Coordinates of C-alpha atoms in Angstrom, one line a residue:
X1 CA -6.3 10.2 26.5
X2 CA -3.5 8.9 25.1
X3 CA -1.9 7.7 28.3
X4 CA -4.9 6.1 28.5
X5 CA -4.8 4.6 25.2
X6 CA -1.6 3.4 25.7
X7 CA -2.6 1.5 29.4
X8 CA -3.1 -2.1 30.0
X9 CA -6.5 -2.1 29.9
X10 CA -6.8 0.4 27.1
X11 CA -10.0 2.4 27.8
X12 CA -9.4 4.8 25.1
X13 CA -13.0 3.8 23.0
X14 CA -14.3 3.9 26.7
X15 CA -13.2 7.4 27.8
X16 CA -14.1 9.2 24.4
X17 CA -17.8 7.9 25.1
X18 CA -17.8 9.1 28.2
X19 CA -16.4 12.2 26.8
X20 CA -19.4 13.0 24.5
X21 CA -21.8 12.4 27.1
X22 CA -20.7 14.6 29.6
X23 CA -19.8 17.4 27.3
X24 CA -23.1 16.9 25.7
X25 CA -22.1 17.6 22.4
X26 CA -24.6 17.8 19.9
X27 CA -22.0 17.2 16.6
X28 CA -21.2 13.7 18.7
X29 CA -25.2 12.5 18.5
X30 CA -25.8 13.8 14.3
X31 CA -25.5 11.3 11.4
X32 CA -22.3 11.9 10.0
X33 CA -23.9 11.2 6.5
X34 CA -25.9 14.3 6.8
X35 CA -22.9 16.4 7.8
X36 CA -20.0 15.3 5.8
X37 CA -19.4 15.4 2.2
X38 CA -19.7 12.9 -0.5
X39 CA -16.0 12.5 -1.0
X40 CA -15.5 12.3 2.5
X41 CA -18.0 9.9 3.0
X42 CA -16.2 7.4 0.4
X43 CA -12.5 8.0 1.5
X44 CA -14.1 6.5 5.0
X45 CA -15.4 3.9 3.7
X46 CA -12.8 3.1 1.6
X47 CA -11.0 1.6 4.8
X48 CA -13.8 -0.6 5.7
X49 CA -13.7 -4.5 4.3
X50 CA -16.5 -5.8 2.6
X51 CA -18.6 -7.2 5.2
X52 CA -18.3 -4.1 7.3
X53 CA -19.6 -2.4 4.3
X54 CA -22.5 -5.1 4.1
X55 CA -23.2 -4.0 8.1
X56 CA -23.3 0.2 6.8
X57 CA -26.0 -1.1 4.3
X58 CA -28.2 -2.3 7.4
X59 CA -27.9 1.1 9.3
X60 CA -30.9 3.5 7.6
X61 CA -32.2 3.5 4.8
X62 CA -30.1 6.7 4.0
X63 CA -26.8 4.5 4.6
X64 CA -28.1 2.0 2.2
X65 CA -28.8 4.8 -0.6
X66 CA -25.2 6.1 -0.6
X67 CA -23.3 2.9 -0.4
X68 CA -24.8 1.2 -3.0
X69 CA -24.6 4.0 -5.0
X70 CA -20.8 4.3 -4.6
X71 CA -19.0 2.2 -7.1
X72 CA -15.4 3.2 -6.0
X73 CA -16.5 1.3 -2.8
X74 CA -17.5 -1.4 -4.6
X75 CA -15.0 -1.6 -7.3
X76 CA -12.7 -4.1 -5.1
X77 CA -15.0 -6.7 -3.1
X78 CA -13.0 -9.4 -0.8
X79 CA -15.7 -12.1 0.1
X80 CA -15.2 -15.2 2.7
X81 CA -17.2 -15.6 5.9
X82 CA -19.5 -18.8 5.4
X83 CA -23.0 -17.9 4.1
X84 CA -22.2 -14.4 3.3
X85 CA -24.0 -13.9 1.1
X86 CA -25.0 -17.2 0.7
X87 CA -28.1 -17.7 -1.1
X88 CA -28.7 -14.2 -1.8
X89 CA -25.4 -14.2 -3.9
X90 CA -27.3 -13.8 -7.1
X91 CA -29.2 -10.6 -5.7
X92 CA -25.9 -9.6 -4.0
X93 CA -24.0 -9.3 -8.2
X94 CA -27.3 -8.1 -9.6
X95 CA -26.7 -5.0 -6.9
X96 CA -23.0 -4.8 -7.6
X97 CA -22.3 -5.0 -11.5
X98 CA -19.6 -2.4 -11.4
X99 CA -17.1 -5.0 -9.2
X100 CA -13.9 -4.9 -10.5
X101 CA -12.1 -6.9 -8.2
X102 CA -13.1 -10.1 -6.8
X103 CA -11.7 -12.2 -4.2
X104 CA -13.2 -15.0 -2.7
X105 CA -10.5 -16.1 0.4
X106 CA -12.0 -20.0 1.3
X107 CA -14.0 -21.1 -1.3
X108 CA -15.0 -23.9 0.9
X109 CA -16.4 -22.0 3.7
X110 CA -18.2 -19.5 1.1
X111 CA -20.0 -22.7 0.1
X112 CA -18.8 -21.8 -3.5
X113 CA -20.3 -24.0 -6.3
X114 CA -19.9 -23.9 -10.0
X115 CA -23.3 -22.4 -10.3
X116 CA -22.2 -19.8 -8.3
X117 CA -18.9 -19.5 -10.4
X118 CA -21.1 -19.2 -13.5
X119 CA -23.2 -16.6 -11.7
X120 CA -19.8 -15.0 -11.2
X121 CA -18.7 -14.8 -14.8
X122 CA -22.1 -13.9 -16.3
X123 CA -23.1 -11.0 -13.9
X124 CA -20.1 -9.0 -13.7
X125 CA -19.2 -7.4 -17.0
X126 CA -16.4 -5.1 -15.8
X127 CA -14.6 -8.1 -13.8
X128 CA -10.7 -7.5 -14.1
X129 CA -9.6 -9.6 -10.9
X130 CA -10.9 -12.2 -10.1
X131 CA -8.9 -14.6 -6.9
X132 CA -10.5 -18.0 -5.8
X133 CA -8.5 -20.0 -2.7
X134 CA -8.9 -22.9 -1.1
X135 CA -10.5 -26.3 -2.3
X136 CA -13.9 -26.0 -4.2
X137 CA -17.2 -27.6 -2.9
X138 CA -18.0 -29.5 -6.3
X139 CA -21.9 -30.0 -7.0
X140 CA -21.1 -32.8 -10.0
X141 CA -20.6 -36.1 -7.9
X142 CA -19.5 -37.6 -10.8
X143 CA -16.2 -36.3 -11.2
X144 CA -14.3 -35.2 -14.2
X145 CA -17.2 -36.7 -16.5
X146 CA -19.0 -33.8 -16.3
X147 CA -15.8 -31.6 -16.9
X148 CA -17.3 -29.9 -19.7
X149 CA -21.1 -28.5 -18.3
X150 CA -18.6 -27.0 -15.0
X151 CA -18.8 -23.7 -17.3
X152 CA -21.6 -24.5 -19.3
X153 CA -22.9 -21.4 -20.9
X154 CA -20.1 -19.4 -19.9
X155 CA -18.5 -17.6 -23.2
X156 CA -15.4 -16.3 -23.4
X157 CA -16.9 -12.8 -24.2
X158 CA -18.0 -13.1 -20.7
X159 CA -14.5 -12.6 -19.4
X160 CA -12.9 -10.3 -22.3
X161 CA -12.1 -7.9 -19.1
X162 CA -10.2 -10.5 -17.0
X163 CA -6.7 -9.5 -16.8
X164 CA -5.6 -10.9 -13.5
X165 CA -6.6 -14.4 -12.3
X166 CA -5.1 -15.8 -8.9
X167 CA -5.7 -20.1 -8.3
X168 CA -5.1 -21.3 -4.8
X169 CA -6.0 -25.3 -4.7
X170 CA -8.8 -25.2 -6.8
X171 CA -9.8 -27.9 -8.5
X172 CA -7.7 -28.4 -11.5
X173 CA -10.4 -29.6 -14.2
X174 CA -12.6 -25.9 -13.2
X175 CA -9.1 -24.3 -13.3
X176 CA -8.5 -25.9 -16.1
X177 CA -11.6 -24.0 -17.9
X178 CA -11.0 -21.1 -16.5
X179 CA -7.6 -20.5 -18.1
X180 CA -9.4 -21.7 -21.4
X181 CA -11.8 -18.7 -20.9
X182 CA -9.5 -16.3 -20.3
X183 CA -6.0 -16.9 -22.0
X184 CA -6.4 -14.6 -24.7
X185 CA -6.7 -11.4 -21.6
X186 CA -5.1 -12.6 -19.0
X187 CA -2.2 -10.2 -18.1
X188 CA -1.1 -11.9 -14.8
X189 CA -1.9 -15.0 -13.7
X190 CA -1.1 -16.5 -9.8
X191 CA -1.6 -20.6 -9.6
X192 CA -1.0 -22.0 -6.4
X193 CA -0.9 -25.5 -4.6
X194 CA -1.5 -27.6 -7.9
X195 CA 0.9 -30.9 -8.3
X196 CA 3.5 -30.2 -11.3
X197 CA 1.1 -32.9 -13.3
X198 CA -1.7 -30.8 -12.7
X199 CA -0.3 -27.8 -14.2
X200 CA 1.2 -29.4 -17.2
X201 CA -2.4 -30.6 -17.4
X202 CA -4.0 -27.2 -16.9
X203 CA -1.0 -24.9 -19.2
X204 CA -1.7 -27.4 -22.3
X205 CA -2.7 -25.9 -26.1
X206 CA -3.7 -22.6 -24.6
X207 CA -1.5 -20.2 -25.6
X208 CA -1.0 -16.3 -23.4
X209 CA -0.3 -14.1 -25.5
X210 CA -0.6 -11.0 -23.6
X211 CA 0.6 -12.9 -20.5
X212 CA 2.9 -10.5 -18.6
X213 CA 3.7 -12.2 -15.0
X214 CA 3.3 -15.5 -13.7
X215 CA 3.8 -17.6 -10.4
X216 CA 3.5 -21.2 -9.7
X217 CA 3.7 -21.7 -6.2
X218 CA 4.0 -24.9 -4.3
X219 CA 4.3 -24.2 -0.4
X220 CA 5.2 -26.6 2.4
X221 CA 1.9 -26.3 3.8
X222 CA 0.4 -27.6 -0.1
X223 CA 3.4 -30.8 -0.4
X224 CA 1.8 -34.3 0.2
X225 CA 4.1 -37.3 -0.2
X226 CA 1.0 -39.2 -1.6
X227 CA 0.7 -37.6 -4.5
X228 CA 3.2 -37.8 -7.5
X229 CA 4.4 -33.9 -8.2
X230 CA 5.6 -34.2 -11.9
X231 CA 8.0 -31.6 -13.3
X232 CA 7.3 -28.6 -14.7
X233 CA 7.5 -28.0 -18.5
X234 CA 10.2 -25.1 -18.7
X235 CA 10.0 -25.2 -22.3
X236 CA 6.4 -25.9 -22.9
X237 CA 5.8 -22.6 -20.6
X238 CA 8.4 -21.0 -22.8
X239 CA 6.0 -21.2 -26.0
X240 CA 3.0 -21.0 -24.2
X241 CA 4.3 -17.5 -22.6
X242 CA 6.7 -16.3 -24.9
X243 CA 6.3 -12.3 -23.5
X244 CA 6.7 -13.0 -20.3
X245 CA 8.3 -10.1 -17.8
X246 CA 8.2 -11.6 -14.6
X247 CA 8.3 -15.3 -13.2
X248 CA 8.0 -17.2 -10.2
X249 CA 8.5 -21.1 -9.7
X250 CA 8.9 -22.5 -5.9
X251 CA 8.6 -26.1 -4.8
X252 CA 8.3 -27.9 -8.2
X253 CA 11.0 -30.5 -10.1
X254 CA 11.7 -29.0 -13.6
X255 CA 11.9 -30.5 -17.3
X256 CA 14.1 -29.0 -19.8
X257 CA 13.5 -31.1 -23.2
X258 CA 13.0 -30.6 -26.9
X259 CA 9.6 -30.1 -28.1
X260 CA 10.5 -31.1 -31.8
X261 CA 12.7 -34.4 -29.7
X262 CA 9.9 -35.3 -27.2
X263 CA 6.2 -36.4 -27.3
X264 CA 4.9 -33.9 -24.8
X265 CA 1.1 -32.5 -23.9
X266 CA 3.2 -29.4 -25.0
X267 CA 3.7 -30.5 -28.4
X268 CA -0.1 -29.4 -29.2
X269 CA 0.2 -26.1 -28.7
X270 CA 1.7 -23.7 -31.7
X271 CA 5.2 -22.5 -31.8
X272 CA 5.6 -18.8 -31.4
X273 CA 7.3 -16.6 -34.4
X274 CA 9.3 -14.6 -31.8
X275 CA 12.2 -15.6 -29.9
X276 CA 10.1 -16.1 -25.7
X277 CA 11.0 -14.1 -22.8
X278 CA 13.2 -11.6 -24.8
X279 CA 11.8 -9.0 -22.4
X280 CA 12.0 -10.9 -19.1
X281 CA 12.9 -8.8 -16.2
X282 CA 12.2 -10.8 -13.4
X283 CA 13.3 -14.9 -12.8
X284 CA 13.2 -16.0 -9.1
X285 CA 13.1 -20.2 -8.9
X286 CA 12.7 -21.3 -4.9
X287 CA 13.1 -24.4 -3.5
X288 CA 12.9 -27.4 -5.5
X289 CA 10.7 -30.9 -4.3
X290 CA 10.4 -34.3 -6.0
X291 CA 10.2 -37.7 -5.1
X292 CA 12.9 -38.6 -7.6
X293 CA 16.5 -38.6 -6.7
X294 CA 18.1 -35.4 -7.7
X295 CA 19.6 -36.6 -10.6
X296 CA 16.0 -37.0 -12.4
X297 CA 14.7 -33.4 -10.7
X298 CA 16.2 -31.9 -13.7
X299 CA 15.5 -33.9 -17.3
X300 CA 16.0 -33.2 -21.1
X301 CA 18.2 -31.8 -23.3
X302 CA 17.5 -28.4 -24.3
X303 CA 18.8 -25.1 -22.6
X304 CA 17.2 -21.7 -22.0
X305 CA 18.2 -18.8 -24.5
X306 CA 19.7 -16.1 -23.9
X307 CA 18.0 -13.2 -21.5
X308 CA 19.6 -10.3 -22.0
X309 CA 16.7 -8.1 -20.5
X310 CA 16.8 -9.4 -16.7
X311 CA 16.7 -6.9 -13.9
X312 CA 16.5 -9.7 -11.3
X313 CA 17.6 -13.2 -10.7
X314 CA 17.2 -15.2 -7.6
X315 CA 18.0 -18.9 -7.5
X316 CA 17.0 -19.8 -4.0
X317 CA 17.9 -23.3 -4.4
X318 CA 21.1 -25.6 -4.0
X319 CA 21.2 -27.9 -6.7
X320 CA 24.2 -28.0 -8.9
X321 CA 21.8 -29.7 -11.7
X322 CA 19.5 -26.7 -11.6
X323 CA 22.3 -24.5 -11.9
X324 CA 23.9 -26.4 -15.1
X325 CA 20.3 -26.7 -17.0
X326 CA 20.1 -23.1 -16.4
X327 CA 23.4 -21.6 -17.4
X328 CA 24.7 -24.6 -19.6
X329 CA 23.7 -26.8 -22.9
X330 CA 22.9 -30.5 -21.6
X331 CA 23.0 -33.7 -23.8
X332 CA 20.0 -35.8 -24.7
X333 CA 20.6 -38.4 -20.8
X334 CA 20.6 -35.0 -19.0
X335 CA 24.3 -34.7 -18.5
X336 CA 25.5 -31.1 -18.6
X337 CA 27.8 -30.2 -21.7
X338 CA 31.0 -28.4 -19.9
X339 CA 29.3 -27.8 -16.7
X340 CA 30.4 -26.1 -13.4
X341 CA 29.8 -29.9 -11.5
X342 CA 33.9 -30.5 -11.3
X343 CA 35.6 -26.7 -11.9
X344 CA 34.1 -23.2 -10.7
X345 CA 36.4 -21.8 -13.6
X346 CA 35.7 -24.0 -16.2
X347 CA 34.5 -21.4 -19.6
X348 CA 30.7 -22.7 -19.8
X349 CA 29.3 -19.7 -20.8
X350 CA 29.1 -19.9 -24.5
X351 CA 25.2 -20.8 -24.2
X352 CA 22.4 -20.4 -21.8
X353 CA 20.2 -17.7 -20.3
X354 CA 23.9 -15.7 -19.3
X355 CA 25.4 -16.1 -23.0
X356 CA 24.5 -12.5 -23.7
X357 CA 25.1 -11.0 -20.4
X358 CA 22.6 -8.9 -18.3
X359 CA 23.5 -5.4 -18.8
X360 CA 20.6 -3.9 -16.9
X361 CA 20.9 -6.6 -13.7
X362 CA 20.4 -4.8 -10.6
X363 CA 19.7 -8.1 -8.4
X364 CA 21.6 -11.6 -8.7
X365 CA 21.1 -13.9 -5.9
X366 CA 22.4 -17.7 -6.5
X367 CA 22.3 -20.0 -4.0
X368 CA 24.1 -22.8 -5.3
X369 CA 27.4 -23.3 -7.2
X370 CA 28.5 -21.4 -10.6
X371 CA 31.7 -21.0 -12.6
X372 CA 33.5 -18.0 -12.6
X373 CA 33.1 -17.9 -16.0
X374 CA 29.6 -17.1 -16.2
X375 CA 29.3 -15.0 -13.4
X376 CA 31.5 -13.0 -15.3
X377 CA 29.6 -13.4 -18.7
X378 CA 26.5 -11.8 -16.5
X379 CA 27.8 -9.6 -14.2
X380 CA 31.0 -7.7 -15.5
X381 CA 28.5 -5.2 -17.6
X382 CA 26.3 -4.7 -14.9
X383 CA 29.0 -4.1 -12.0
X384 CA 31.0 -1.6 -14.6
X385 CA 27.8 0.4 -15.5
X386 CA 26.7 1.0 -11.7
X387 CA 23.3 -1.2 -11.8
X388 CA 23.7 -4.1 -10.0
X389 CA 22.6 -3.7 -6.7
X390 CA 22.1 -6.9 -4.3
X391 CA 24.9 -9.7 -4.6
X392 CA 24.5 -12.8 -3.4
X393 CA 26.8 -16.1 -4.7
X394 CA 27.5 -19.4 -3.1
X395 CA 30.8 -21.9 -3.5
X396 CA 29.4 -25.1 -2.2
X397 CA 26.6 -26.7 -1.0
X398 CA 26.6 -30.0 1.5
X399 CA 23.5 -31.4 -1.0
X400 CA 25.7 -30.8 -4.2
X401 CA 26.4 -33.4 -6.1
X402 CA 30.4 -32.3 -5.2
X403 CA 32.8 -35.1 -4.0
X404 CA 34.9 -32.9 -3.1
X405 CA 34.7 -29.2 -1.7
X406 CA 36.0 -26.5 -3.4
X407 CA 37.5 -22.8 -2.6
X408 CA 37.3 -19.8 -4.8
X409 CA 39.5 -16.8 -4.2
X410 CA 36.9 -13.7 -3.7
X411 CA 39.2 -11.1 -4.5
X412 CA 41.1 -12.8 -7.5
X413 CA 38.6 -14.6 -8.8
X414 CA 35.4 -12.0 -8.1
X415 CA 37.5 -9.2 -8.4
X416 CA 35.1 -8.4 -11.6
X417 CA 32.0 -7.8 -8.8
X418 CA 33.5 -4.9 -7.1
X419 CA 31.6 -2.1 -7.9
X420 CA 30.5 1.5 -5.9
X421 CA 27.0 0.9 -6.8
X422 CA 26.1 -2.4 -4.5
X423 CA 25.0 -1.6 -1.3
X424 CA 24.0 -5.8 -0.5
X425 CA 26.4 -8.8 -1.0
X426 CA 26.0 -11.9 0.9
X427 CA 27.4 -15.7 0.8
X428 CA 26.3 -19.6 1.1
X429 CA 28.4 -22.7 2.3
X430 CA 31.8 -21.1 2.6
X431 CA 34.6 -22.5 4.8
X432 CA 38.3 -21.8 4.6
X433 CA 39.4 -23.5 7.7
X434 CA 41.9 -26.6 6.9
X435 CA 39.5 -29.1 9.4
X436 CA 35.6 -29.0 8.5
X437 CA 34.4 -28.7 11.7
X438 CA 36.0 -25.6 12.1
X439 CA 35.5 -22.3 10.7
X440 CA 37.2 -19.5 9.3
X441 CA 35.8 -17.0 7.6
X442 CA 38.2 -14.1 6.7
X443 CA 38.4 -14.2 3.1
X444 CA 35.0 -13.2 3.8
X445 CA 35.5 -10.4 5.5
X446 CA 38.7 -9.4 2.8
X447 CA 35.9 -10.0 0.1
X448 CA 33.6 -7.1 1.9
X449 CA 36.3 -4.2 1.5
X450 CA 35.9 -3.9 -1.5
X451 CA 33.0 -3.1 -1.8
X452 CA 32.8 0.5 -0.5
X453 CA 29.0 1.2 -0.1
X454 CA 28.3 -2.1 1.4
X455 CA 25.9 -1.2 4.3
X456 CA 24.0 -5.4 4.3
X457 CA 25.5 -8.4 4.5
X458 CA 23.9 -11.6 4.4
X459 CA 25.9 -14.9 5.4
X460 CA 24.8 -18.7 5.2
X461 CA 28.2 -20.3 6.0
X462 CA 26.5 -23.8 7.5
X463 CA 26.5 -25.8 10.3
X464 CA 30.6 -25.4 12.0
X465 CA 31.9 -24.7 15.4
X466 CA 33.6 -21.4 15.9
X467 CA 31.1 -19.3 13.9
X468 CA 30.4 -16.8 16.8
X469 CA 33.9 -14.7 16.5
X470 CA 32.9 -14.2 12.5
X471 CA 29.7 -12.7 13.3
X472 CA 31.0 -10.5 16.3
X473 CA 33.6 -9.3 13.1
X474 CA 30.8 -8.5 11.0
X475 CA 28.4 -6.4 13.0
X476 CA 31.4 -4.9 14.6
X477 CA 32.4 -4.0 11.0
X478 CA 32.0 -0.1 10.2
X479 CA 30.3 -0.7 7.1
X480 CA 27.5 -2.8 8.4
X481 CA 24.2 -1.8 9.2
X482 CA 22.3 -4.7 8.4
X483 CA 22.9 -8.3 8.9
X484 CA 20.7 -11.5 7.6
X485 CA 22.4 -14.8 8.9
X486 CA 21.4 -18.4 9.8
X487 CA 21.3 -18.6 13.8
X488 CA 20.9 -22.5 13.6
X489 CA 24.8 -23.2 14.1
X490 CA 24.9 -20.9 17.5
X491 CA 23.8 -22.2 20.8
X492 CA 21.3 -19.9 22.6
X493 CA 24.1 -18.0 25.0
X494 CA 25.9 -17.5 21.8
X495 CA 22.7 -15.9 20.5
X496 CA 22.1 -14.2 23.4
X497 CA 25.6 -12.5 23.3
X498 CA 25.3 -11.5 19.4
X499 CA 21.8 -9.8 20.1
X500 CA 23.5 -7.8 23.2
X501 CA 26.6 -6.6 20.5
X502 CA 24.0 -6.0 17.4
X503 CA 22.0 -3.8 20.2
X504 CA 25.2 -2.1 21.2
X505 CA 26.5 -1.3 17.5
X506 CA 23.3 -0.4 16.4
X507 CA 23.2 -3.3 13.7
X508 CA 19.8 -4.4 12.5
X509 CA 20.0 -8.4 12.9
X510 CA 17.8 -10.8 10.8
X511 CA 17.1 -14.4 10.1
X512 CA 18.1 -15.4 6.7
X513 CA 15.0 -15.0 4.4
X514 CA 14.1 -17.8 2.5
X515 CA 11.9 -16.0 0.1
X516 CA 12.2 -13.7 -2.9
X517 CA 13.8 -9.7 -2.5
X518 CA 10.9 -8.6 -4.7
X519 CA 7.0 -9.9 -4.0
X520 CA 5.1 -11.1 -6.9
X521 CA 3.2 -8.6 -8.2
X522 CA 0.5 -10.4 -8.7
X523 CA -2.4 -7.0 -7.7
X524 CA -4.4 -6.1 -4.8
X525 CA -5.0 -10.1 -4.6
X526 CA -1.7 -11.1 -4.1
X527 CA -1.0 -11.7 -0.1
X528 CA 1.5 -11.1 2.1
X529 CA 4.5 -11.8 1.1
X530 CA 8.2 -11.2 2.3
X531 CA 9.8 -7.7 0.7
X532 CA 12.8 -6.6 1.6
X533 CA 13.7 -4.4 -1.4
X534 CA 16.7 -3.2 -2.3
X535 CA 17.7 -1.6 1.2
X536 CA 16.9 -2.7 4.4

């Protein structure tokens, strides 16, 4: 059988019918729900999605009886094939009070309406998740006019329960409510594919005070040129959010200004009496998108405070202004006070979220240039005491606002980083060669001794000839067991030749990932998402 199984035309589900008719078995023709146990029964079903669970209903009477009766089966419901159930929705939640889990994955093809949100919010009491993607079918032709009767009679003792709340394009006034509803619950909350106006529009004078993790996501697939983005309030979020443990931003421009200094929708919404994101743990900002030039990504005056608490930081992105509102003070036109935009060892450290120095960091991955200075205000504590784990820095970056490039000397300069205890380092746009368009990364490969436990390395050197000896060094290396690396500057006999050597030293050989080292944890809602963790 499992030769079989394992054949082209795999008749495995074939040859075990055949199986129990020739052997006649009587156990192969008895309901299983007369035979097996209750608990059984459940961690069987437990496997099944919830339409397959809707198909066990249909079987006997018997079937019905049991399933409906389970409420661990029913406790997490995942609903999205068009016109299931349709119009029977309402008997469908009057069946199914005890959901606690709710995930509708196209609202459009579900043919969701408001009245069916409301249905939503009235009829399940003990609703803790609740996920809505895709675009929503509106039933009010006229618009935002009749904004306030979306939710009508919807209180928010209705949703006193609702501690995770995942947006994917919904419509922004409904969202917009919904967060209205439920701020006072809501534990994590996951918006996706809104425009940075939008979200300043939808985050205004609604204060989360028990909000614990949030991620605003803005994917390729959501980015239209036709519509104007806006930047993202980082301070407004700040006060809105001020216990925040984990946070996600990808694809949106950010604003860094002065509530008391700026007339803001912000400006509404009450300060907090404690200092925000003291216990932050978790900061990963992606890629960055605006229509502005990249001066004007980046606006305002006022800096981040100090986060002593963080366990993680990942700044996927280039920009050298991103890196200066981040780590330095800025003056009231946006240009950074002291900032790492002419020196990578110029002192800048006296303020911003690295003034205090991340004691407990275990992963700090920068892809754009920083001083020295700072990295050494974060990281010295951390690389002394054994917790940081995963290393990754940058010197330059061909989008920079750099005239000129500019070297750093890993083992002088970083000698500070070496530490027993990390097992990942990596680096962007490096090149020690005298003439650009060559390439010579040894320094690189200096930098990697001393790190003893080193077992991945990922590299990002850029676009230059002569890269194909560096990366024959590195899986060669004795250390290396794992390598992440951008393919795009080898031709595809190069390639070919690096995969035959990886094969050969046994190295596990990766694109470079583009997203985070930890996933959100956003629940069971949250989708796929890339994880490598802290080893490979």
């Amino acid at each position: 059988m499992e030769q079989y199984r394992r054949g082209k035309y795999n008749q495995y589900h074939w040859l075990l019918r055949q199986l129990s008719s020739m052997l006649d078995m009587p156990e192969s023709k008895r309901d299983p729900v007369e035979k097996l146990p209750h608990e059984l029964l459940t961690m069987i079903w437990s496997h099944l999605d919830t339409d397959s669970l809707m198909r066990c209903e249909r079987v006997s009477k018997k079937w019905q009886k049991l399933v409906l009766s389970d409420s661990v089966l029913w406790s997490k419901v995942s609903l999205g094939r068009p016109g299931k159930p349709g119009r029977l929705f309402p008997k469908f939640l009057n069946k199914h009070k005890n959901i606690r889990s709710l995930t509708i994955n196209d609202t459009s093809y579900f043919k969701m309406t408001h009245d069916k949100l409301q249905m939503i919010m009235r009829g399940l009491p003990s609703l803790e998740r609740l996920s809505l993607h895709r675009r929503m079918r509106l039933n009010n032709p006229d618009g935002p006019g009749d904004v306030p009767k979306l939710l009508g009679g919807v209180q928010g003792k209705h949703l006193t329960k609702l501690t995770h709340l995942s947006l994917n394009k919904l419509d922004a006034h409904t969202a917009k409510e919904l967060l209205a509803l439920t701020s006072p619950s809501l534990q994590v909350l996951d918006l996706q594919g809104f425009s940075g106006k939008n979200l300043n529009g939808i985050m205004t004078r609604q204060p989360w005070p028990s909000l614990r993790k949030l991620r605003l996501k803005l994917s390729d697939d959501d980015y239209d040129p036709r519509i104007h983005l806006g930047q993202l309030n980082m301070n407004g979020l700040m006060n809105l959010a001020p216990h925040l443990e984990e946070l996600h931003i990808k694809g949106y421009g950010l604003k860094f200004v002065d509530l008391g200094l700026h007339d803001m929708p912000f400006d509404k919404v009450p300060l907090s009496d404690v200092r925000p994101w003291q216990n932050l743990q978790s900061l990963y900002i992606g890629s960055v998108r605006s229509h502005d030039p990249l001066e004007d990504i980046f606006q305002g005056s006022f800096v981040l405070p100090a986060l002593p608490n963080l366990r993680s930081i990942e700044i996927l992105s280039d920009s050298a202004h991103l890196i200066d509102y981040l780590f330095t003070t800025c003056d009231e036109l946006g240009s950074p006070i002291q900032g790492s935009l002419n020196d990578l060892t110029v002192t800048t450290a006296e303020s911003g979220i690295a003034s205090a120095g991340w004691p407990q960091l275990e992963v700090f991955r920068c892809h754009g240039p920083i001083s020295t200075s700072i990295l050494r205000k974060g990281l010295a504590e951390a690389a002394t005491n054994g917790s940081l784990k995963v290393l990754e820095l940058a010197i330059n970056s061909d989008r920079s606002l750099f005239n000129h490039r500019i070297q750093v000397d890993l083992i002088k300069d970083w000698a500070f980083t070496s530490s027993p205890s990390v097992h990942h380092i990596g680096l962007y746009h490096f090149n020690w060669a005298q003439h650009y368009s060559n390439f010579d990364g040894e320094p690189f490969i200096d930098w990697l001794q001393q790190f003893p436990n080193v077992d991945t390395v990922t590299v990002a050197p850029g676009r230059h000839s002569g890269l194909l000896p560096f990366i024959e060094k590195l899986i060669t290396h004795p250390q290396i067991k794992a390598l992440y690396f951008d393919p795009t500057g080898l031709s595809s006999p190069e390639w070919y030749e690096i995969t035959e050597v990886g094969k050969k030293y046994g190295v596990k050989m990766f694109n470079l990932n583009g997203g985070p080292l930890h996933a959100f944890d956003g629940g069971d809602f949250d989708g796929a998402r890339p994880n490598l963790g802290l080893s490979v």
